[in-house]
Amino acid sequence: MTEPRSAHDAPAAKQLLNGAIGGSSGLRQNLLIRLRQEGPSAPEELAAALGASRTGVLQQLHALETSGLVSRRAVRHGVGRPRHVYDVTEAAQDLFPTNYDGLAVGLLAAIRSIGGEGLIDDVFEERRKTTTERVRRRLAERLPADAPLVDRARELAVIQDEQGYLAEVVLGTDGVIRLVERNCAIHRIAADTGAACRAELELFREFLGPDVVRETHIAAGDRCCTYRIGGPTD
């Protein structure tokens, strides 16, 4: 796999976190982003990744734990005392980038009451068509028509990252390209209806080929959404 990105590589997330926990240190913001991206981590791992002292990291983790944004659990690793690892809590989800608000959720309920799930599917399909045209223009501006699959995947990941999905392309040890989204920017909507996730999958297939397969899914309880793209690279 590629090397994990630093929390400093997530400007959209950091901007939103800055507004949500205003007055907090940059380290506290970076800890939340790092934990969201990489999962449960020990203080020394976080300190090394962020170039901070273990003491400083622990101070901010304790503050986040008190606020209910971070949880702590003991993990045994052989002989000796267990070590503590930290992770973001469900309460921290709304601190991360989203492109929806309460109005979107309310509109979804209204659409369902008028036309049922069929109308919701139609709405998301229409939205997918609109998004497809926008993405097509973006790719045409940024890439040649014969751009390699991996380049198209990377550009699509950039587009998704700009929408708050903490997206990146990972080249696996098996030679397979994967597009990984470590945050769901429409978390509440995706939990309410599968139409949004189906539309996203179809969007990716539109530009990356019909063999795109979703391997993991945040809405199903996984930590990230992972899309396998084609077969092994040359």
Coordinates of C-alpha atoms in Angstrom, one line a residue:
M1 CA 0.0 0.0 0.0
T2 CA 1.1 3.6 -0.3
E3 CA 2.4 5.5 2.7
P4 CA -0.5 7.0 4.8
R5 CA -1.1 10.6 4.3
S6 CA -0.4 13.1 7.0
A7 CA -3.3 15.0 8.6
H8 CA -1.7 18.1 7.1
D9 CA -2.9 16.8 3.7
A10 CA -6.6 17.2 4.6
P11 CA -7.2 21.0 4.4
A12 CA -11.0 20.7 4.0
A13 CA -11.2 18.6 7.2
K14 CA -8.9 20.9 9.1
Q15 CA -10.9 24.0 8.1
L16 CA -14.1 22.5 9.3
L17 CA -12.6 21.2 12.5
N18 CA -11.1 24.7 13.2
G19 CA -14.6 26.1 13.1
A20 CA -16.1 23.3 15.1
I21 CA -13.6 23.4 17.9
G22 CA -12.4 26.9 17.5
G23 CA -9.6 28.1 19.8
S24 CA -8.2 24.6 20.0
S25 CA -4.6 23.8 19.1
G26 CA -3.6 22.7 15.6
L27 CA -2.4 19.5 17.2
R28 CA -5.9 18.7 18.5
Q29 CA -7.3 19.2 15.0
N30 CA -4.6 17.0 13.4
L31 CA -5.1 14.3 16.0
L32 CA -8.8 14.0 15.0
I33 CA -8.0 13.9 11.3
R34 CA -5.2 11.4 11.8
L35 CA -7.4 9.1 13.9
R36 CA -10.2 9.3 11.4
Q37 CA -7.8 8.4 8.5
E38 CA -5.8 5.7 10.2
G39 CA -7.9 4.3 12.9
P40 CA -7.1 3.3 16.5
S41 CA -3.6 4.5 17.4
A42 CA -1.3 4.7 20.4
P43 CA -0.1 8.1 21.7
E44 CA 3.5 7.3 20.6
E45 CA 2.3 6.4 17.1
L46 CA 0.4 9.7 16.8
A47 CA 3.3 11.7 18.2
A48 CA 5.7 10.2 15.6
A49 CA 3.3 10.7 12.7
L50 CA 2.6 14.3 13.6
G51 CA 6.0 15.3 14.8
A52 CA 4.8 16.2 18.3
S53 CA 5.8 15.2 21.8
R54 CA 4.1 12.3 23.4
T55 CA 3.2 14.5 26.4
G56 CA 1.6 17.1 24.2
V57 CA -0.3 14.4 22.3
L58 CA -1.6 12.9 25.6
Q59 CA -2.8 16.3 26.8
Q60 CA -4.8 16.9 23.7
L61 CA -6.2 13.3 23.6
H62 CA -7.4 13.7 27.2
A63 CA -9.1 16.9 26.3
L64 CA -10.8 15.3 23.3
E65 CA -11.8 12.3 25.4
T66 CA -13.4 14.6 28.0
S67 CA -15.3 16.3 25.2
G68 CA -16.6 12.9 24.0
L69 CA -14.8 13.1 20.6
V70 CA -12.2 10.4 21.3
S71 CA -12.4 7.1 23.1
R72 CA -9.7 5.1 24.8
R73 CA -9.3 1.3 25.2
A74 CA -6.6 -1.0 26.5
V75 CA -5.0 -3.4 24.1
R76 CA -2.7 -6.3 25.2
H77 CA 0.4 -6.9 23.2
G78 CA 2.3 -9.8 24.7
V79 CA 3.8 -9.7 28.2
G80 CA 3.5 -6.6 30.3
R81 CA 1.0 -3.9 30.9
P82 CA -1.6 -3.3 28.1
R83 CA -1.2 -0.1 26.1
H84 CA -3.9 2.4 25.4
V85 CA -5.1 3.2 21.9
Y86 CA -7.4 6.0 21.0
D87 CA -10.0 6.4 18.2
V88 CA -12.6 9.0 17.2
T89 CA -16.2 8.4 18.5
E90 CA -19.5 8.6 16.7
A91 CA -20.0 12.0 18.2
A92 CA -17.0 13.3 16.2
Q93 CA -18.5 12.3 12.8
D94 CA -20.3 15.7 12.4
L95 CA -17.0 17.5 12.8
F96 CA -15.7 16.1 9.6
P97 CA -16.5 17.5 6.1
T98 CA -20.0 17.0 4.9
N99 CA -21.9 18.5 1.9
Y100 CA -25.4 18.2 3.3
D101 CA -27.4 19.7 6.2
G102 CA -30.7 19.2 7.9
L103 CA -32.5 20.5 4.9
A104 CA -31.2 17.7 2.7
V105 CA -32.4 15.1 5.2
G106 CA -35.8 16.8 5.4
L107 CA -36.1 16.9 1.6
L108 CA -35.3 13.2 1.4
A109 CA -38.2 12.5 3.8
A110 CA -40.5 14.7 1.8
I111 CA -39.6 13.0 -1.5
R112 CA -40.2 9.6 0.1
S113 CA -43.6 10.7 1.4
I114 CA -44.6 11.9 -2.1
G115 CA -43.3 9.1 -4.3
G116 CA -41.7 6.4 -2.2
E117 CA -38.3 4.8 -2.7
G118 CA -38.8 4.8 -6.5
L119 CA -38.9 8.6 -6.6
I120 CA -35.8 8.8 -4.4
D121 CA -34.0 6.5 -6.8
D122 CA -35.0 8.8 -9.7
V123 CA -33.8 11.8 -7.9
F124 CA -30.4 10.3 -7.2
E125 CA -30.1 9.0 -10.7
E126 CA -30.7 12.5 -12.0
R127 CA -28.2 13.9 -9.6
R128 CA -25.7 11.3 -10.8
K129 CA -26.2 12.4 -14.4
T130 CA -25.5 16.0 -13.4
T131 CA -22.4 15.0 -11.5
T132 CA -21.2 12.9 -14.4
E133 CA -21.3 15.9 -16.7
R134 CA -19.4 18.0 -14.2
V135 CA -16.8 15.3 -13.7
R136 CA -16.4 14.7 -17.4
R137 CA -15.6 18.4 -17.9
R138 CA -13.1 18.3 -15.1
L139 CA -11.3 15.3 -16.4
A140 CA -11.2 16.8 -19.9
E141 CA -9.6 19.9 -18.6
R142 CA -7.0 18.0 -16.5
L143 CA -6.2 14.9 -18.4
P144 CA -5.7 13.8 -22.0
A145 CA -8.3 11.6 -23.6
D146 CA -6.0 8.6 -23.4
A147 CA -5.0 9.1 -19.8
P148 CA -4.1 5.9 -18.0
L149 CA -6.6 4.3 -15.6
V150 CA -4.6 5.2 -12.5
D151 CA -4.4 8.9 -13.5
R152 CA -8.2 9.0 -14.0
A153 CA -8.7 7.3 -10.7
R154 CA -6.4 9.8 -9.0
E155 CA -8.2 12.8 -10.5
L156 CA -11.5 11.3 -9.4
A157 CA -10.2 10.9 -5.9
V158 CA -9.1 14.6 -5.9
I159 CA -12.7 15.5 -6.9
Q160 CA -14.1 13.4 -4.1
D161 CA -11.6 14.7 -1.6
E162 CA -12.7 18.3 -2.4
Q163 CA -16.2 17.2 -1.5
G164 CA -15.1 16.0 1.9
Y165 CA -14.6 12.3 1.4
L166 CA -10.9 12.2 2.5
A167 CA -10.3 10.2 -0.7
E168 CA -7.1 8.9 -2.1
V169 CA -5.9 6.3 -4.6
V170 CA -3.9 3.3 -3.2
L171 CA -1.8 1.0 -5.2
G172 CA -2.0 -2.4 -3.4
T173 CA 0.8 -4.9 -3.1
D174 CA -1.4 -7.1 -5.3
G175 CA -1.0 -4.5 -8.1
V176 CA -4.6 -3.4 -8.0
I177 CA -5.8 0.2 -8.0
R178 CA -8.2 1.1 -5.2
L179 CA -10.0 4.4 -4.5
V180 CA -10.4 4.8 -0.8
E181 CA -12.8 7.2 0.9
R182 CA -12.1 7.5 4.6
N183 CA -15.1 9.8 5.4
C184 CA -18.6 9.7 4.2
A185 CA -19.6 13.3 3.4
I186 CA -23.3 12.3 3.2
H187 CA -23.3 10.0 6.2
R188 CA -26.9 10.6 7.4
I189 CA -28.3 10.3 3.9
A190 CA -26.3 7.1 3.1
A191 CA -27.6 5.6 6.3
D192 CA -31.2 6.5 5.3
T193 CA -31.2 5.2 1.7
G194 CA -28.9 3.1 -0.5
A195 CA -29.7 5.2 -3.5
A196 CA -26.9 7.6 -2.8
C197 CA -24.3 4.9 -2.6
R198 CA -25.6 3.1 -5.7
A199 CA -25.3 6.4 -7.6
E200 CA -21.7 6.8 -6.4
L201 CA -20.7 3.3 -7.6
E202 CA -22.3 4.0 -11.0
L203 CA -20.4 7.3 -11.2
F204 CA -17.1 5.6 -10.6
R205 CA -18.0 2.9 -13.2
E206 CA -18.8 5.6 -15.7
F207 CA -15.2 6.9 -15.6
L208 CA -13.1 3.9 -14.4
G209 CA -14.8 1.0 -16.2
P210 CA -17.6 -1.4 -15.5
D211 CA -15.4 -3.7 -13.3
V212 CA -15.3 -1.3 -10.4
V213 CA -16.3 -3.2 -7.3
R214 CA -17.1 -1.8 -3.8
E215 CA -15.1 -3.9 -1.3
T216 CA -15.8 -2.0 1.9
H217 CA -18.7 0.3 2.8
I218 CA -19.0 2.9 5.6
A219 CA -22.8 2.6 5.5
A220 CA -22.4 -1.1 6.2
G221 CA -20.3 -0.5 9.3
D222 CA -16.8 -0.5 7.7
R223 CA -14.2 2.1 8.5
C224 CA -14.0 3.3 4.9
C225 CA -15.4 2.9 1.4
T226 CA -13.0 1.0 -0.8
Y227 CA -13.5 0.6 -4.5
R228 CA -11.4 -2.0 -6.5
I229 CA -10.7 -0.7 -9.9
G230 CA -9.9 -3.1 -12.7
G231 CA -7.2 -5.8 -12.4
P232 CA -3.4 -5.6 -11.6
T233 CA -1.5 -2.7 -13.1
D234 CA 1.3 -3.4 -15.6

